[in-house]
mmCIF file of C-alpha atoms and ligand atoms in Angstrom:
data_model
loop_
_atom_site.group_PDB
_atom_site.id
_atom_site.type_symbol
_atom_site.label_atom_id
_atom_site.label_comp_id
_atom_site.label_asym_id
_atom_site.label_seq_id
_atom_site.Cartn_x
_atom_site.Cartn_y
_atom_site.Cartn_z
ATOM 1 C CA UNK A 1 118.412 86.168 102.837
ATOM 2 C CA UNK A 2 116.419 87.615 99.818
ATOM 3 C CA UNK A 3 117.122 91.630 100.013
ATOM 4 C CA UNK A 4 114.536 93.589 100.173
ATOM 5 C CA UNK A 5 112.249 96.128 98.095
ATOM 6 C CA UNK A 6 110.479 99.201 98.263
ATOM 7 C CA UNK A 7 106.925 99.350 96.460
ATOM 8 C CA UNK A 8 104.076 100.888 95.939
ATOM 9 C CA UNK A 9 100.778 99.013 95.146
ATOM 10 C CA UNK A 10 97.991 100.975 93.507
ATOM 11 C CA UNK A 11 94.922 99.633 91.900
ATOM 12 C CA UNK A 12 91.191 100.079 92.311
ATOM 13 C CA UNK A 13 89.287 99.393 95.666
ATOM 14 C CA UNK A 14 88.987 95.417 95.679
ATOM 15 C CA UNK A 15 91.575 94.841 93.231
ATOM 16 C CA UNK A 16 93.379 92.995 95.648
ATOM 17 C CA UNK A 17 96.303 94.977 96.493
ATOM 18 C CA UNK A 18 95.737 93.832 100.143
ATOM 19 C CA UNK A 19 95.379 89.980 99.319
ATOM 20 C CA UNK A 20 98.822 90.268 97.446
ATOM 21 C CA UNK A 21 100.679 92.678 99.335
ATOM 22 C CA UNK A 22 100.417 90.083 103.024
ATOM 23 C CA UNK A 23 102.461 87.931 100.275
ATOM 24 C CA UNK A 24 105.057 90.177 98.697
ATOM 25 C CA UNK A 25 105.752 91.533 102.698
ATOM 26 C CA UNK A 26 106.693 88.043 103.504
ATOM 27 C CA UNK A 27 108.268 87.056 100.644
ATOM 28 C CA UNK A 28 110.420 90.072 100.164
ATOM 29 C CA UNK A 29 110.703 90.549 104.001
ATOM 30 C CA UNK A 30 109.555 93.551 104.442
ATOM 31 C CA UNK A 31 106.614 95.658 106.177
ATOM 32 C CA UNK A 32 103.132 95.704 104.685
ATOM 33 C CA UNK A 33 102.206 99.408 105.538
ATOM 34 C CA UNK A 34 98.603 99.739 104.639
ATOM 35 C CA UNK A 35 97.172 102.988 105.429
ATOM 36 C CA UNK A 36 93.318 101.549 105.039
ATOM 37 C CA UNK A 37 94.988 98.904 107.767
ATOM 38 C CA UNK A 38 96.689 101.947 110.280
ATOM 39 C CA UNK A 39 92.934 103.869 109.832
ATOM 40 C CA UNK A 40 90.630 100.984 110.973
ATOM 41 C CA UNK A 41 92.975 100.325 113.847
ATOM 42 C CA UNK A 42 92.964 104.204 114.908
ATOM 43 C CA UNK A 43 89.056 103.979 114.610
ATOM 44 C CA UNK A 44 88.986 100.465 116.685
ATOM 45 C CA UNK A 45 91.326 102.362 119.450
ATOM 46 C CA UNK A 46 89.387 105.265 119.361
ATOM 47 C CA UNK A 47 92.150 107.713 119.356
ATOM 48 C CA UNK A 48 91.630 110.913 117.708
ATOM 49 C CA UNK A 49 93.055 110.040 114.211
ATOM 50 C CA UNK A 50 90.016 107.095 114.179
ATOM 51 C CA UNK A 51 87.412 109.157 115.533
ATOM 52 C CA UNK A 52 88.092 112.137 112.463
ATOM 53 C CA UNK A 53 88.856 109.202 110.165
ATOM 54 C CA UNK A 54 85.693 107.223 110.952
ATOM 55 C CA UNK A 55 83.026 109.462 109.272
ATOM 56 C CA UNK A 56 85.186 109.846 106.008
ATOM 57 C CA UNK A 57 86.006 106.360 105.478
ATOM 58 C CA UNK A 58 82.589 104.960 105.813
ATOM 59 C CA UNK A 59 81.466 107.703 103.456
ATOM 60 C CA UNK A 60 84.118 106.527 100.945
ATOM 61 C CA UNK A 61 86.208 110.085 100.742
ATOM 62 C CA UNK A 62 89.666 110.580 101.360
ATOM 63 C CA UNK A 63 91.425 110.904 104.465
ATOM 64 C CA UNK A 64 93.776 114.639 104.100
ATOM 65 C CA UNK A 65 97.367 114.400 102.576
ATOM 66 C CA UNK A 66 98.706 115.718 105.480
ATOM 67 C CA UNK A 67 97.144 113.734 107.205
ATOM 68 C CA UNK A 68 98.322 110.556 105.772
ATOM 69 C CA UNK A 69 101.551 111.942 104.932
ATOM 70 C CA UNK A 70 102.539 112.391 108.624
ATOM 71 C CA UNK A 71 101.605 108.962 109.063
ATOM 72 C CA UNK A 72 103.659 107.022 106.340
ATOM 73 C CA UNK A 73 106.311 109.579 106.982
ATOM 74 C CA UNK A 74 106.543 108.650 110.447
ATOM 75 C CA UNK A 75 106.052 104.480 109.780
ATOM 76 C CA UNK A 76 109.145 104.721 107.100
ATOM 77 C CA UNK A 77 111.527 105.776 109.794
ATOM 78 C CA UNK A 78 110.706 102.328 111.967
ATOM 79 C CA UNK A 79 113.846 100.233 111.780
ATOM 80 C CA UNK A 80 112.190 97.535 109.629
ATOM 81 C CA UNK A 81 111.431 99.582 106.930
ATOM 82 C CA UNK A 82 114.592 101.949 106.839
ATOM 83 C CA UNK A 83 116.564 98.355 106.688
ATOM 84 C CA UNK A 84 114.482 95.900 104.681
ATOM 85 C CA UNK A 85 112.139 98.857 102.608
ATOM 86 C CA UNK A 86 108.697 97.815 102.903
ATOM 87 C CA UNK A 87 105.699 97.571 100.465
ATOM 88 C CA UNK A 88 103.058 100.598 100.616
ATOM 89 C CA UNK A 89 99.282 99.457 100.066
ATOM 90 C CA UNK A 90 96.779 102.239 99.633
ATOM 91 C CA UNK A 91 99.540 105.157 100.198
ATOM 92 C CA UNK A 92 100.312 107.552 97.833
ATOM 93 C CA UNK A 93 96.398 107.746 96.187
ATOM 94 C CA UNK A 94 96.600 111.348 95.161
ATOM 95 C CA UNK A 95 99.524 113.226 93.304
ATOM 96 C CA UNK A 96 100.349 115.608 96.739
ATOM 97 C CA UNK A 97 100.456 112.230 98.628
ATOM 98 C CA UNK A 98 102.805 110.964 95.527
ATOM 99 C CA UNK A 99 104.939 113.740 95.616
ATOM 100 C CA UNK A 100 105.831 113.984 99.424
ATOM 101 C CA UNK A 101 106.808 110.620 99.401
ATOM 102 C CA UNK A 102 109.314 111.655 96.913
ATOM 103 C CA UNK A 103 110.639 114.151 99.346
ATOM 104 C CA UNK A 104 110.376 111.492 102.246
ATOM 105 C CA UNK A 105 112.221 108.787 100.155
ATOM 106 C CA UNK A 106 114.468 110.955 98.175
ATOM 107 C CA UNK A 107 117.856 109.451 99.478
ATOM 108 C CA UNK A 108 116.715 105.863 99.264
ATOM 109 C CA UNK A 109 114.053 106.238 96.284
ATOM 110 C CA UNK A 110 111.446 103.532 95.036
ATOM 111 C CA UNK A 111 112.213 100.566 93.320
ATOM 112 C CA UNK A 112 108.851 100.112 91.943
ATOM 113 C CA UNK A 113 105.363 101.225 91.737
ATOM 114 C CA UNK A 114 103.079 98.580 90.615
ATOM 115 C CA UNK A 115 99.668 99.410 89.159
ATOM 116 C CA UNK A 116 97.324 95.820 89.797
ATOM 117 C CA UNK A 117 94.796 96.067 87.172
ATOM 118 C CA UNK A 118 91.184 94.792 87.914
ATOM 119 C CA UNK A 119 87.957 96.391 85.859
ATOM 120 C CA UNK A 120 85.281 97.768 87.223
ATOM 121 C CA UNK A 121 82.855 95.131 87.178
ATOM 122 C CA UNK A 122 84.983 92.117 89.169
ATOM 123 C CA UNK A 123 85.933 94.836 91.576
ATOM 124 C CA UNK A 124 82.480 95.203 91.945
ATOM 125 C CA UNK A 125 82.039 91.713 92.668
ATOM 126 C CA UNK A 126 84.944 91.359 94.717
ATOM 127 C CA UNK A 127 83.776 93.750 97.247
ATOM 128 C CA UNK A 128 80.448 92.801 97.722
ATOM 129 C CA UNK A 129 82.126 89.529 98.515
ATOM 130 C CA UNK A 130 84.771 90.503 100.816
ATOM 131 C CA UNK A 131 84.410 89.737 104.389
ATOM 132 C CA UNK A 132 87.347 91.081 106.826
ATOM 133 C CA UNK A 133 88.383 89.815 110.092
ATOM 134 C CA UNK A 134 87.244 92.863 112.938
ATOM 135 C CA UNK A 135 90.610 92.323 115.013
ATOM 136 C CA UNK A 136 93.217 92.011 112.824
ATOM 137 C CA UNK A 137 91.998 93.182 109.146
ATOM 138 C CA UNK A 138 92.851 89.639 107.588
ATOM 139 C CA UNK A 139 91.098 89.639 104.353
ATOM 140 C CA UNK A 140 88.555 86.699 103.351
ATOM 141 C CA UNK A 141 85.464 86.267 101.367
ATOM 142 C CA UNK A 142 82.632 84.509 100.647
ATOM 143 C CA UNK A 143 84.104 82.000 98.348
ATOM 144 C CA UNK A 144 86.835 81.563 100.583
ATOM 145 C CA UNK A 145 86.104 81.776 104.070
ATOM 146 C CA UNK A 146 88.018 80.672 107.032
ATOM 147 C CA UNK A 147 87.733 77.440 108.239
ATOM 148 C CA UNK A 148 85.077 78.039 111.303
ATOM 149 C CA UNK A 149 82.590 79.988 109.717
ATOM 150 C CA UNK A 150 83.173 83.733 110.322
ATOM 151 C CA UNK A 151 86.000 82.967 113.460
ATOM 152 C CA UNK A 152 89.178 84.077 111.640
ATOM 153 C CA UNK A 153 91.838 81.493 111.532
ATOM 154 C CA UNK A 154 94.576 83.779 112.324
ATOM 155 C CA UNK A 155 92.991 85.071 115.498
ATOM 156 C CA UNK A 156 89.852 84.157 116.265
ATOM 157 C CA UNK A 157 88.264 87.491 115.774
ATOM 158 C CA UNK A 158 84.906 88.310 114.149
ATOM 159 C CA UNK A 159 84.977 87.927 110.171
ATOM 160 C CA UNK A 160 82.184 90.222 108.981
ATOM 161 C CA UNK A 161 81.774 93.062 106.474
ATOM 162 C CA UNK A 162 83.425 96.046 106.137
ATOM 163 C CA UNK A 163 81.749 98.813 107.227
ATOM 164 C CA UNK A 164 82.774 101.188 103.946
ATOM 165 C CA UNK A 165 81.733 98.393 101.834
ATOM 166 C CA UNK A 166 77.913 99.474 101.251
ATOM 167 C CA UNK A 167 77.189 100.511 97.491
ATOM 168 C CA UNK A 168 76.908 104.409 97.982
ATOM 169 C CA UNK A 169 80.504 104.197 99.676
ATOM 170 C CA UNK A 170 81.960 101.967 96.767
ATOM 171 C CA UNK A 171 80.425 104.509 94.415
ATOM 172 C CA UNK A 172 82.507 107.458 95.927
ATOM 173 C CA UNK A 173 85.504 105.240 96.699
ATOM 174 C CA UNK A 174 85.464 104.053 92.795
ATOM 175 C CA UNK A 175 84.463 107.889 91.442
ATOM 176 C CA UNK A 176 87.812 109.411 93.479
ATOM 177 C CA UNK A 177 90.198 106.666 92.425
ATOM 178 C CA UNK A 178 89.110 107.772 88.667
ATOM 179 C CA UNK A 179 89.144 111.614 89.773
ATOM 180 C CA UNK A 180 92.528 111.044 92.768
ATOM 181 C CA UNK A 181 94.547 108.192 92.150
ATOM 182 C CA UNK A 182 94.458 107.663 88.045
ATOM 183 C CA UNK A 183 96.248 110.894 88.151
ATOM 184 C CA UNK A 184 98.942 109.266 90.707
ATOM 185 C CA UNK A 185 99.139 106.094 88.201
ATOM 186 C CA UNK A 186 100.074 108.490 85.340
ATOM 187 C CA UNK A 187 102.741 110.256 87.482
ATOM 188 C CA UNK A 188 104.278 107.175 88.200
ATOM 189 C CA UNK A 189 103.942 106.261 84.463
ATOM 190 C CA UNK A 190 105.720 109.723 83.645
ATOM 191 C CA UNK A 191 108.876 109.079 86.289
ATOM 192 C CA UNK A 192 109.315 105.697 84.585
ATOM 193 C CA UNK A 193 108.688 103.604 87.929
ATOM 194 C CA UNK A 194 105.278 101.984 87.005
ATOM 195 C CA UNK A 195 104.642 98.723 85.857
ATOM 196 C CA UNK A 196 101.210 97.693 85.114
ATOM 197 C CA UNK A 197 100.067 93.452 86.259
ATOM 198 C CA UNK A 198 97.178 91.788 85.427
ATOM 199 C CA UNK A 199 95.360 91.359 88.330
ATOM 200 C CA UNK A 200 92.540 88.776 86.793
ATOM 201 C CA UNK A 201 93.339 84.905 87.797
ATOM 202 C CA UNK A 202 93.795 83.384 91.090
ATOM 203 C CA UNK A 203 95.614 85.168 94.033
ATOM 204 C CA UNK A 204 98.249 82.287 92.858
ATOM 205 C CA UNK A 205 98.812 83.692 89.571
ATOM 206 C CA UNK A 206 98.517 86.842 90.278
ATOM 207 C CA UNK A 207 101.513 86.618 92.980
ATOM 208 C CA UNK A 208 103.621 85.129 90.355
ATOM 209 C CA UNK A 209 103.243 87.560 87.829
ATOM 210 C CA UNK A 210 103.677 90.289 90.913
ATOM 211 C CA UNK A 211 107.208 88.316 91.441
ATOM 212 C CA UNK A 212 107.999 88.264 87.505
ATOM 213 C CA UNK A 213 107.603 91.909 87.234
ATOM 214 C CA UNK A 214 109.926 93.069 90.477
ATOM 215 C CA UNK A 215 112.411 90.706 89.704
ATOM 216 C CA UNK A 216 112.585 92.144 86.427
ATOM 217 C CA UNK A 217 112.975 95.387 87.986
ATOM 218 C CA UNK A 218 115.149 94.884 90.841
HETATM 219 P P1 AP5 B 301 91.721 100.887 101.912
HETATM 220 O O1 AP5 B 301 91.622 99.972 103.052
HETATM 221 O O2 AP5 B 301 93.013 101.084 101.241
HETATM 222 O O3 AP5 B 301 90.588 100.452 100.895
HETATM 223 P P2 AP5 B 301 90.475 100.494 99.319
HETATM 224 O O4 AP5 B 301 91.388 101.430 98.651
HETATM 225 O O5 AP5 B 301 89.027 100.725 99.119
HETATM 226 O O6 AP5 B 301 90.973 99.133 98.839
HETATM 227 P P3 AP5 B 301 90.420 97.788 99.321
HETATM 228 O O7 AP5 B 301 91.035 97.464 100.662
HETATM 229 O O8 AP5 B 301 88.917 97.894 99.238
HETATM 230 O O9 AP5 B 301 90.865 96.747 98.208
HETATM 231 P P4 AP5 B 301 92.099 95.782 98.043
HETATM 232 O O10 AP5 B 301 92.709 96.116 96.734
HETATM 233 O O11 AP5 B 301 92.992 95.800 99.241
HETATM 234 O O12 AP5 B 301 91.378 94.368 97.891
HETATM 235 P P5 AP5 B 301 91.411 93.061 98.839
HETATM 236 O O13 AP5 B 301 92.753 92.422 98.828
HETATM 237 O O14 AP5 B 301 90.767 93.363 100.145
HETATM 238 O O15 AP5 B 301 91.198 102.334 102.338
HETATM 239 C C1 AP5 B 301 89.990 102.483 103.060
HETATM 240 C C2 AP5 B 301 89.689 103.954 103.266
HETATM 241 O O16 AP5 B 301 90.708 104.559 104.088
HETATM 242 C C3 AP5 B 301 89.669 104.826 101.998
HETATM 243 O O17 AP5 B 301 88.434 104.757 101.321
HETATM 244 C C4 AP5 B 301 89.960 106.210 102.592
HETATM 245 O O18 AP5 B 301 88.820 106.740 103.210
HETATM 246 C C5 AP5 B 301 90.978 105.907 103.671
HETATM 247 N N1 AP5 B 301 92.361 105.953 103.149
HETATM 248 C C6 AP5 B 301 93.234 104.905 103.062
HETATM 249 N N2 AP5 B 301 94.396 105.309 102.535
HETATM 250 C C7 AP5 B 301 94.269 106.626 102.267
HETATM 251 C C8 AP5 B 301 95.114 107.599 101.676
HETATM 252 N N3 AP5 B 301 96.349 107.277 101.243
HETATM 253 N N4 AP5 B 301 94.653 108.863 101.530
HETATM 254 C C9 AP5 B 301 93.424 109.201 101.944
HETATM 255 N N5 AP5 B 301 92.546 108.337 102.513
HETATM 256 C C10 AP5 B 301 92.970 107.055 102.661
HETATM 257 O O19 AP5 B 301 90.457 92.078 97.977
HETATM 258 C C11 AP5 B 301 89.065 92.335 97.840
HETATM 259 C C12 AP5 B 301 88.281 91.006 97.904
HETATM 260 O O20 AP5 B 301 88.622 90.226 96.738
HETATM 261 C C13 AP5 B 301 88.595 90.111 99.111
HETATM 262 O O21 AP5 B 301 87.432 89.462 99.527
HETATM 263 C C14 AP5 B 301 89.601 89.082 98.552
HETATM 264 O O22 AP5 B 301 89.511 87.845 99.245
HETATM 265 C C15 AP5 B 301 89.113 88.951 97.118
HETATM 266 N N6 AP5 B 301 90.181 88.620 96.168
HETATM 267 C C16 AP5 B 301 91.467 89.063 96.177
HETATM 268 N N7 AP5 B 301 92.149 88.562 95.130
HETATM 269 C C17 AP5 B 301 91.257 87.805 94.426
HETATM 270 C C18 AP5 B 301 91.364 87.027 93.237
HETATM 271 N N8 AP5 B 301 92.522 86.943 92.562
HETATM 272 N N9 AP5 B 301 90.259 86.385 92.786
HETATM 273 C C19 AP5 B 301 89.090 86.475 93.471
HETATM 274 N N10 AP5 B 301 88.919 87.174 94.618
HETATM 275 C C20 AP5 B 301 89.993 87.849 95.084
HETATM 276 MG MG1 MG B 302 92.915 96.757 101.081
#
């Protein structure tokens, strides 16, 4: 079997880190841990982690480190990722978040952190595009929808909208990954574990070039 790996995925909201990363989970065999995923299913359960997170998400701020740092924390100790790894998507976005997971990963550390770069403007376009399934988070859009219009193919859930995807969230999302998580890019930059990938192309492309780079690294 192909060993594992143990990434990071940053890049701007609608860059596609979540398109990509439900690829490099199953080809590297490892867990997709995407804390945008573990948020939206608190909120759906209504447990007491959604009904904080709700208000901030769909207001496009950030969740609190500690916050989100007991949660990945916790998720890293599951058997699948202590044996395989796993690939992070959306966790660490701010230099506290960045550092702790130092700490947390210190005696098996990261193999990569992989910086998907998208401008402004197709993120933009991207998002106002998007269209999510309400169950299970699988990620479509308008140019490619599932095959029974809005009935996701994987479940047969509701594909509609995301609720933090209105333009006055997107503004705030967009202003603290300038002000939050370009900071986290450069510490990555300065520990010599980022690699920066074109993220323009199709989600075929882009996978491959995703592959090129790892291999290279691993
Ligand atoms: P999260 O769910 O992580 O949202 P995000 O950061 O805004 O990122 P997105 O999910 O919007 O973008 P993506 O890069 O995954 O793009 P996708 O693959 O969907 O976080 C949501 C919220 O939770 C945050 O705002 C915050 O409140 C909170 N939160 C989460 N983590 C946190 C943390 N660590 N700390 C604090 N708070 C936290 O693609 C977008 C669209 O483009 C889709 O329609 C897709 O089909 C399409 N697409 C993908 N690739 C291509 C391509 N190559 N060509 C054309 N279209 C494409
Ligand atoms: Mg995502």
């Amino acid at each position: 079997m192909i060993p594992g790996a143990r990434l990071v995925l940053l890049g701007r909201q609608g860059s596609g880190k979540g398109t990509q990363c439900v690829r490099l989970s199953r080809h590297f065999v490892v867990p997709h841990i995407s804390t945008g995923d573990m948020l939206r299913a608190a909120v759906r359960e209504g447990t007491e982690l959604g009904k904080m997170a709700k208000a901030i998400i769909d207001a496009g701020g950030l969740v609190g480190d500690d916050i989100m740092v007991g949660l990945v924390s916790e998720r890293l100790t599951e058997d699948d990722a202590r044996v395989r790894g796993y690939i992070l998507d959306g966790f660490p976005r701010t230099v506290s978040q960045a550092e702790s997971l130092d700490k947390a990963t210190a005696s098996r550390p990261l193999d990569l952190a992989i910086d998907l770069v998208v401008p402004e403007e197709v993120v933009l376009e991207r998002i106002s595009s998007r269209r999510v399934c309400a169950k299970c988070g699988a990620i479509y859009s308008v140019a490619a929808p599932p095959s029974t219009e809005w009935v996701c193919d994987k479940c047969g859930g509701e594909v509609q909208q995301r609720a933090d995807d209105t333009p006055e969230s997107i503004a705030k999302r967009l202003a603290a990954y300038t002000l939050e998580t370009q900071p986290t890019i450069d510490f990555y930059s300065a520990s010599g574990l980022l690699v920066g990938v074109d993220g323009l192309g199709t989600p075929d492309e882009i996978f491959a070039r995703l592959l090129g780079a790892i291999d290279a690294q691993l």
